[in-house]
JSON list of C-alpha atoms and ligand atoms in Angstrom, two decimals:
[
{"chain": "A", "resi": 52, "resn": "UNK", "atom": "CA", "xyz": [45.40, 42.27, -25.85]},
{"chain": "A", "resi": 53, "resn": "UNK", "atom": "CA", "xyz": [46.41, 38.82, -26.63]},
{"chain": "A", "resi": 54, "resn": "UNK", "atom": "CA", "xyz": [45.64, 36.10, -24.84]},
{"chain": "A", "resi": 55, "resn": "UNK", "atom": "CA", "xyz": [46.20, 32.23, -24.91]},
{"chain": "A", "resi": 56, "resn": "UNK", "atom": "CA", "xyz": [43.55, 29.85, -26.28]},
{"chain": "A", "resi": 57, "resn": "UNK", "atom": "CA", "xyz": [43.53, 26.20, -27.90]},
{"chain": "A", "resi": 58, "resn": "UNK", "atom": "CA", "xyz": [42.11, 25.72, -31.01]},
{"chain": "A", "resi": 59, "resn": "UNK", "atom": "CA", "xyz": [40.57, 21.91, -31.91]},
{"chain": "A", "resi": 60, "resn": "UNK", "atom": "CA", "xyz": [41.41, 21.74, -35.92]},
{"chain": "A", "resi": 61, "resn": "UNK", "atom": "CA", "xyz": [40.87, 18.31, -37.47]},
{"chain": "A", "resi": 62, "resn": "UNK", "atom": "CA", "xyz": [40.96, 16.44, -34.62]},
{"chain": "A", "resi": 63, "resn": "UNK", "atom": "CA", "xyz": [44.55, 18.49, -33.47]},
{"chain": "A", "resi": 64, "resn": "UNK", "atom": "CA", "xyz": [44.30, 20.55, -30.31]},
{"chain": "A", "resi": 65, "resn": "UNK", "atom": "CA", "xyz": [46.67, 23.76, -31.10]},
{"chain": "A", "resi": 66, "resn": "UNK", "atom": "CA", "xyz": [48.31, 26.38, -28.31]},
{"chain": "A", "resi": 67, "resn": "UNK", "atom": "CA", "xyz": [48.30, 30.00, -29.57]},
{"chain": "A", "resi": 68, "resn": "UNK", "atom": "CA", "xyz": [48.28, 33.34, -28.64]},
{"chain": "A", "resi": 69, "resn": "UNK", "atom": "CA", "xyz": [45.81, 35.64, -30.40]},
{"chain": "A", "resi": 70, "resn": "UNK", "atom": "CA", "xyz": [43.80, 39.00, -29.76]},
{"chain": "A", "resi": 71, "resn": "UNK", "atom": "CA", "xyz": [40.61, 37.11, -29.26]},
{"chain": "A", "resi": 72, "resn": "UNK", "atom": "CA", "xyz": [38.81, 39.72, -31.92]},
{"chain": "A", "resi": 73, "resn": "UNK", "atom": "CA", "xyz": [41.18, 37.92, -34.74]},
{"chain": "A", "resi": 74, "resn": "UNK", "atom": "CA", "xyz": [39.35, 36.80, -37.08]},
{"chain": "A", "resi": 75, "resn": "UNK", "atom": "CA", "xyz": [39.73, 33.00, -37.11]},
{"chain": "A", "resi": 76, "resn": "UNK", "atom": "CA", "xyz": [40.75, 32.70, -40.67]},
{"chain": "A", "resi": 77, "resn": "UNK", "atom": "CA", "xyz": [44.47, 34.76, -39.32]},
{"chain": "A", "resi": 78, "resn": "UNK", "atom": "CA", "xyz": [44.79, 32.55, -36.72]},
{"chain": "A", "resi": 79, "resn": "UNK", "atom": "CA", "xyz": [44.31, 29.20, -39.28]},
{"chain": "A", "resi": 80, "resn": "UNK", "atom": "CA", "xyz": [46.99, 30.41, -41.85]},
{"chain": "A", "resi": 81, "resn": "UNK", "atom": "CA", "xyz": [49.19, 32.86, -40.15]},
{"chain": "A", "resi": 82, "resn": "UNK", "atom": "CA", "xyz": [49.01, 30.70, -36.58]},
{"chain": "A", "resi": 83, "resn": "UNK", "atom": "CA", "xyz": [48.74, 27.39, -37.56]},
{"chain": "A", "resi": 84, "resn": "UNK", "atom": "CA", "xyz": [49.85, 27.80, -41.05]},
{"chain": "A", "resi": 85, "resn": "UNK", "atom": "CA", "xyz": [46.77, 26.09, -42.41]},
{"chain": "A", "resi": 86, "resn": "UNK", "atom": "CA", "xyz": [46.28, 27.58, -46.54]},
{"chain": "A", "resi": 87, "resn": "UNK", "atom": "CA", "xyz": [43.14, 25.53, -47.20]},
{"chain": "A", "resi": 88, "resn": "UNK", "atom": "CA", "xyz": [40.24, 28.46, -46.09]},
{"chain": "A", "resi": 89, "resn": "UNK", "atom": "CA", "xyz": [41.06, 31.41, -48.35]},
{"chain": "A", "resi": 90, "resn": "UNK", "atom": "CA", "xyz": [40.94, 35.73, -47.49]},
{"chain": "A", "resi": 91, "resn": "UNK", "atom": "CA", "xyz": [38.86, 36.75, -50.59]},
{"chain": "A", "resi": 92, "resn": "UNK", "atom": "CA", "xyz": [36.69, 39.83, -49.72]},
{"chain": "A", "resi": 93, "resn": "UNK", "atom": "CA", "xyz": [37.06, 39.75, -45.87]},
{"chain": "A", "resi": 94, "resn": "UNK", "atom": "CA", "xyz": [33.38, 40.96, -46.11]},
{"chain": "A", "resi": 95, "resn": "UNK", "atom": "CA", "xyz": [31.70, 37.74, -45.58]},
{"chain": "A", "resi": 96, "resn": "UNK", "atom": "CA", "xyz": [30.37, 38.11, -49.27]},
{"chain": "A", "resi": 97, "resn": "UNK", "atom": "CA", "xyz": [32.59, 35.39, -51.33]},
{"chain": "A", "resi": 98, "resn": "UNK", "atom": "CA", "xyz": [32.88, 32.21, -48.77]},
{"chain": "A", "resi": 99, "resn": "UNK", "atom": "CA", "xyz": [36.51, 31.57, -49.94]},
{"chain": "A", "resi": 100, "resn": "UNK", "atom": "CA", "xyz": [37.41, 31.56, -46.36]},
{"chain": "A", "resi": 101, "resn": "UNK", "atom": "CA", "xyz": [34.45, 28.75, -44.82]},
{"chain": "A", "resi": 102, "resn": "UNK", "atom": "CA", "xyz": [35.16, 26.38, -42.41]},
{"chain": "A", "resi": 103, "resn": "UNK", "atom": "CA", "xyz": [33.11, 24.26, -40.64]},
{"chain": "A", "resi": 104, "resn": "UNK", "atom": "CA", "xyz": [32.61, 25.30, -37.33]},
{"chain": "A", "resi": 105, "resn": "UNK", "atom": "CA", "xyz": [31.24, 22.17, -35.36]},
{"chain": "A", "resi": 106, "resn": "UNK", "atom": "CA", "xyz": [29.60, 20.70, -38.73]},
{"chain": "A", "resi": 107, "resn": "UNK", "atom": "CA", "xyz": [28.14, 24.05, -39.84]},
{"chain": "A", "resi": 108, "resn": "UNK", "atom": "CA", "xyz": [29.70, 26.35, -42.46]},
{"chain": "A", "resi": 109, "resn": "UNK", "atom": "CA", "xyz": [30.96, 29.36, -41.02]},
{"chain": "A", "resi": 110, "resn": "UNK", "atom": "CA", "xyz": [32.87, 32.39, -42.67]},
{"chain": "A", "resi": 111, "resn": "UNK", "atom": "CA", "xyz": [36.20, 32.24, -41.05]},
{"chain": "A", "resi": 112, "resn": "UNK", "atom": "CA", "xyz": [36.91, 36.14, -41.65]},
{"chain": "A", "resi": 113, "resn": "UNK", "atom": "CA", "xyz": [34.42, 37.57, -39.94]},
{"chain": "A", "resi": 114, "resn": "UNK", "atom": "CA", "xyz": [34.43, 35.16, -37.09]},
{"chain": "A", "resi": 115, "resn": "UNK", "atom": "CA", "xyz": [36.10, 36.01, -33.83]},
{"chain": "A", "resi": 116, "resn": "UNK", "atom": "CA", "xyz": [38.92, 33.72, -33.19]},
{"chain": "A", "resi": 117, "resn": "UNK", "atom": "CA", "xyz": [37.53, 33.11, -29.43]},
{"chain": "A", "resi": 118, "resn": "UNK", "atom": "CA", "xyz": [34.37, 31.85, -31.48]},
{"chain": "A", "resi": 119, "resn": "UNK", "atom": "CA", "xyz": [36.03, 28.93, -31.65]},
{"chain": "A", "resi": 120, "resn": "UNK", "atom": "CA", "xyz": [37.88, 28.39, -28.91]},
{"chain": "A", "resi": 121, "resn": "UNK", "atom": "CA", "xyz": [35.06, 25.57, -27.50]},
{"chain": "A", "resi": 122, "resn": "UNK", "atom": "CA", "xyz": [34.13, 24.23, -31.07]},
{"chain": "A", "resi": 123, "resn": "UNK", "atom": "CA", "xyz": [36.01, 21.51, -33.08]},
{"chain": "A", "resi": 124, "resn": "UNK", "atom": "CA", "xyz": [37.21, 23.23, -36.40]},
{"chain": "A", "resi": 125, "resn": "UNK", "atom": "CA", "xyz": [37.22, 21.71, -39.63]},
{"chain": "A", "resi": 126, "resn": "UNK", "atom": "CA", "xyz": [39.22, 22.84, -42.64]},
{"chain": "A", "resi": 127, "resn": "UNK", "atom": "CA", "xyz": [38.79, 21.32, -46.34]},
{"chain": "A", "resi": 128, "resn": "UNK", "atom": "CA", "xyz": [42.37, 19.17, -45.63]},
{"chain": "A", "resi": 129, "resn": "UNK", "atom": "CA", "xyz": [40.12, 17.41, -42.61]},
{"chain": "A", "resi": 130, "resn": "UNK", "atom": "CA", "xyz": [37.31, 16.48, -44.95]},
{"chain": "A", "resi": 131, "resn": "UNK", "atom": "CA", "xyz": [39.29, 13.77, -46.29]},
{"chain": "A", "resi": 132, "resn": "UNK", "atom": "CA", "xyz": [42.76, 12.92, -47.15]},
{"chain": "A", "resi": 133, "resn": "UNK", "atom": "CA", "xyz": [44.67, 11.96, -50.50]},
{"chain": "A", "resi": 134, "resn": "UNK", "atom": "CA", "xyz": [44.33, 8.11, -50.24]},
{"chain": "A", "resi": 135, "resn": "UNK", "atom": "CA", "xyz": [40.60, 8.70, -48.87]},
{"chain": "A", "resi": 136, "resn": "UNK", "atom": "CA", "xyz": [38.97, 11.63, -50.06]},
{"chain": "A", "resi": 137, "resn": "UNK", "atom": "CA", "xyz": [35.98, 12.85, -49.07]},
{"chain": "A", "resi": 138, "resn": "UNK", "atom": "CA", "xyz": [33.41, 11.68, -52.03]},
{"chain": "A", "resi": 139, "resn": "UNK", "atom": "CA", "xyz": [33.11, 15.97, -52.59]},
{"chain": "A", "resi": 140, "resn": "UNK", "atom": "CA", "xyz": [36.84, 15.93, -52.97]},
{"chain": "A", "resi": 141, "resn": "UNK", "atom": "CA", "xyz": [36.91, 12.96, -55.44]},
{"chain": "A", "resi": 142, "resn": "UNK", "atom": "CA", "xyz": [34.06, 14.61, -57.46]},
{"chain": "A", "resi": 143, "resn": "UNK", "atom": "CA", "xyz": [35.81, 17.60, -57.95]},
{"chain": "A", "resi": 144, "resn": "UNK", "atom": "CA", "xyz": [38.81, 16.01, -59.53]},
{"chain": "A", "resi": 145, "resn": "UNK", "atom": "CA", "xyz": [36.60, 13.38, -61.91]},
{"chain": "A", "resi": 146, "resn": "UNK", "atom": "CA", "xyz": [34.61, 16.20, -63.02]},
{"chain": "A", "resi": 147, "resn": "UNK", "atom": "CA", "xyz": [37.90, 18.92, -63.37]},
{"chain": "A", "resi": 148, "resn": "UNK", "atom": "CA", "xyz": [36.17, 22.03, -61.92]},
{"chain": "A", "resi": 149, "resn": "UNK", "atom": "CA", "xyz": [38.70, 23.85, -60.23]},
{"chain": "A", "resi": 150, "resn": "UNK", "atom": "CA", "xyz": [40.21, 26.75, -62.99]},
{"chain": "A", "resi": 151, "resn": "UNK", "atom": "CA", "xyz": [42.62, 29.07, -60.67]},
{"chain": "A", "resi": 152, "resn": "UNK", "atom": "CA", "xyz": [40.93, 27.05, -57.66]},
{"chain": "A", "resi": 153, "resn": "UNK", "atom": "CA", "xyz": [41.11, 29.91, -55.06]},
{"chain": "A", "resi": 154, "resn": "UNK", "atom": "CA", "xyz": [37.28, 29.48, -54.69]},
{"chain": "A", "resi": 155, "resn": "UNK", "atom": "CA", "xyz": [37.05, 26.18, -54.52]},
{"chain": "A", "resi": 156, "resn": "UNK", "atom": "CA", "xyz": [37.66, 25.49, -50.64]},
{"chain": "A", "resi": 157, "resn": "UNK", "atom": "CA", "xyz": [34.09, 27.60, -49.46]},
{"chain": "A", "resi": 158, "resn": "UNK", "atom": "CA", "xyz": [31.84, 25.49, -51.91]},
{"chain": "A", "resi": 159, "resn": "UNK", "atom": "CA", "xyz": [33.04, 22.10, -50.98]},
{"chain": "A", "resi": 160, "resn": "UNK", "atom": "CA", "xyz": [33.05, 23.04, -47.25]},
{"chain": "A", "resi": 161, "resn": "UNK", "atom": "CA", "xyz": [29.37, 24.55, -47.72]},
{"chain": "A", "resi": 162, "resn": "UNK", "atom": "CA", "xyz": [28.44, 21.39, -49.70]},
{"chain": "A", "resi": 163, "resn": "UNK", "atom": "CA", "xyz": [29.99, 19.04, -47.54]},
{"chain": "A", "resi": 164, "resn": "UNK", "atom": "CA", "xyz": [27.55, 20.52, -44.75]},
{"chain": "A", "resi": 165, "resn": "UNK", "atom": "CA", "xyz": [24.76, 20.38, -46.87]},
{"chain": "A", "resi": 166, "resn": "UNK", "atom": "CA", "xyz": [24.48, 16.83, -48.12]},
{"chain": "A", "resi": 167, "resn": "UNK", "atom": "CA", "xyz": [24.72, 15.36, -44.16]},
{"chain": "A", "resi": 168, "resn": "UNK", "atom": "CA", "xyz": [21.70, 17.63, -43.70]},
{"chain": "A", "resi": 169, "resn": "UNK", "atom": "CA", "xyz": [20.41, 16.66, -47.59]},
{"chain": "A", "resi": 170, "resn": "UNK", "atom": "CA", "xyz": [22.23, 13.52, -48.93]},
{"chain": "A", "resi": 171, "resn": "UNK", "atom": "CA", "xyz": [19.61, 13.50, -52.20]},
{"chain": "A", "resi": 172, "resn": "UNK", "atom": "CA", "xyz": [19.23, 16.88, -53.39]},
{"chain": "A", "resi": 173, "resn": "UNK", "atom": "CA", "xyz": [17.32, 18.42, -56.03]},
{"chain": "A", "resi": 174, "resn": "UNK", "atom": "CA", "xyz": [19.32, 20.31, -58.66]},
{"chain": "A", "resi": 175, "resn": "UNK", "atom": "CA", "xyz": [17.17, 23.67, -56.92]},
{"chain": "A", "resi": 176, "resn": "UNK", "atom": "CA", "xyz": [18.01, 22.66, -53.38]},
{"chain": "A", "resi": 177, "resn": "UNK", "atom": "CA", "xyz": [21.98, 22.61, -54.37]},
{"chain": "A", "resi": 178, "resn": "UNK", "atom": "CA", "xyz": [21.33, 25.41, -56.20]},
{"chain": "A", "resi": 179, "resn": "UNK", "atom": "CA", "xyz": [19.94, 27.16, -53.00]},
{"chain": "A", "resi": 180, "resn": "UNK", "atom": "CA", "xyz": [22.35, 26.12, -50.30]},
{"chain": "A", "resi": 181, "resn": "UNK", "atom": "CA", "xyz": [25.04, 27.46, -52.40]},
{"chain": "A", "resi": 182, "resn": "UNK", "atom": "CA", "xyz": [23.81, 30.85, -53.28]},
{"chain": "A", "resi": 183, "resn": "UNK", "atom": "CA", "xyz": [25.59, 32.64, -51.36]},
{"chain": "A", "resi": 184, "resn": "UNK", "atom": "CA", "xyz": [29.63, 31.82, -52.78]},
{"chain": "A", "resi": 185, "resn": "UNK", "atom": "CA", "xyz": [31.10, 32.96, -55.74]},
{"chain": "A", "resi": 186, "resn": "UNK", "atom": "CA", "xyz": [33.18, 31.92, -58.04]},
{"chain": "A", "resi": 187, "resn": "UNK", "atom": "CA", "xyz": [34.95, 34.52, -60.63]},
{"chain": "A", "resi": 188, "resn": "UNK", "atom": "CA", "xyz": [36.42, 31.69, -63.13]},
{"chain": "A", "resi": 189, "resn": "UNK", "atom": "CA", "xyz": [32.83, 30.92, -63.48]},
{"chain": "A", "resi": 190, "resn": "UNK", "atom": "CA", "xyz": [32.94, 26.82, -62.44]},
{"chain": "A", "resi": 191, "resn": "UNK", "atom": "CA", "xyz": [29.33, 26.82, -61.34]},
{"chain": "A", "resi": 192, "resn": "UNK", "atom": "CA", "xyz": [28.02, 24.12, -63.81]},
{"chain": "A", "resi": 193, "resn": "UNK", "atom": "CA", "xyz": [30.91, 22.21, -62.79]},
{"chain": "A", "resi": 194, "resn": "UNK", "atom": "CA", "xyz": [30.30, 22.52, -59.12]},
{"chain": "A", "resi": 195, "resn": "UNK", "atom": "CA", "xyz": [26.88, 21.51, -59.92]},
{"chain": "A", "resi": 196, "resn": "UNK", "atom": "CA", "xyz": [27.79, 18.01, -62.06]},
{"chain": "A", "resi": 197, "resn": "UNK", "atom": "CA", "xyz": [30.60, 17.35, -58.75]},
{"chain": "A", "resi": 198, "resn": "UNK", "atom": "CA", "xyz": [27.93, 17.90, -55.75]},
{"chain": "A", "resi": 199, "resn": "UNK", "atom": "CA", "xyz": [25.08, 15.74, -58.09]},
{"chain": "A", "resi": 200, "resn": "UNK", "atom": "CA", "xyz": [28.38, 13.30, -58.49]},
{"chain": "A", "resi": 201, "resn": "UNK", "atom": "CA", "xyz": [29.18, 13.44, -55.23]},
{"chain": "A", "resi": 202, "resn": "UNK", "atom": "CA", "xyz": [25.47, 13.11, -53.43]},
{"chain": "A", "resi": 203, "resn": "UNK", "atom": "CA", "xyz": [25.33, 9.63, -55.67]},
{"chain": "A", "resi": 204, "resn": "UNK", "atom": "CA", "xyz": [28.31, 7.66, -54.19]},
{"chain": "A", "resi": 205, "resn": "UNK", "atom": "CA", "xyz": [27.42, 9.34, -50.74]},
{"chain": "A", "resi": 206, "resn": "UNK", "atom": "CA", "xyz": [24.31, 6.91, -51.74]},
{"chain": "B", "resi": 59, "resn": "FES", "atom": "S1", "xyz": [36.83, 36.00, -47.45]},
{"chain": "B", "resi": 59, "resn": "FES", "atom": "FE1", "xyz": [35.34, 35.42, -46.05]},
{"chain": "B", "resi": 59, "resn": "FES", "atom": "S2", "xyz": [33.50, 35.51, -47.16]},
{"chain": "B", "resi": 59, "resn": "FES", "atom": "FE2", "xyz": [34.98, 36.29, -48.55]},
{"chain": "B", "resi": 60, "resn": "FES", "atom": "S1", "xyz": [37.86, 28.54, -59.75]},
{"chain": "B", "resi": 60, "resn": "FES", "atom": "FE1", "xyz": [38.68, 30.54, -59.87]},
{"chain": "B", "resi": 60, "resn": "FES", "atom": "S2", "xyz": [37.40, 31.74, -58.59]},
{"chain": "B", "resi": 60, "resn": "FES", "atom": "FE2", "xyz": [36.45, 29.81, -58.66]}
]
């Protein structure tokens, strides 16, 4: 049965009505019409659809939407914005990784929570902390050069 909850997304409290066993990710892009977190395998296997759910990286479809109900939501278009991007943003662009891009969204959101907790990483520790998203165009060196690129001007 549905029921009505507010959602706190980038800093933007939001009214809907959802079943509260929705998985989060329907309620960001069909409710709110936010594209940003992605549906790849719905399994909780790719990380297209990560968000960060009060800082931490969560995977939006298999997370209840009344998860978050109490939890300030972040989406990759609240990391930064076009005249400030966030330094993972910027790094992306200067170092051209995105091919069809639908990927791209769960490694910067993972990495974004990762370099607060790590800001100088080893090549092994990025490595690590993003083992567990995939990426079919194969960008991974890419991603790689952008999070090294990106841990530098965090400084
Ligand atoms: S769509 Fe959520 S982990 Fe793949
Ligand atoms: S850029 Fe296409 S799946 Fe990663």
């Amino acid at each position: 049965m549905k029921e009505k909850m507010s959602l706190d997304v980038n800093g933007t409290v939001h009214a809907i009505e959802a079943d509260p066993d929705m998985p989060l990710l329907y309620a960001l892009r069909n409710n709110l019409g936010l594209n940003n977190p992605h549906f790849g395998c719905g399994l909780a296997q790719c990380g297209a659809c990560t968000v960060l759910l009060d800082g931490q990286p969560i995977r939006s479809c298999v997370t209840p939407v009344s998860a978050a109900k109490n939890a300030k939501i972040t989406t990759l278009a609240g990391l930064g914005t076009p005249e400030n991007p966030h330094p993972l943003q910027k790094a992306y662009v200067e170092e051209q990784v995105p091919q069809c891009g639908y990927c791209i969204n769960g490694w910067i959101m993972t990495a974004a929570a990762f370099l607060k907790e790590k800001p100088k990483p080893s090549d092994a520790q990025i490595r690590e902390a993003l083992s567990g998203l995939k990426c079919r165009c194969g960008t991974h060196m890419g991603i790689l050069r952008a999070v090294k690129r990106a841990a530098e001007m965090m400084g």
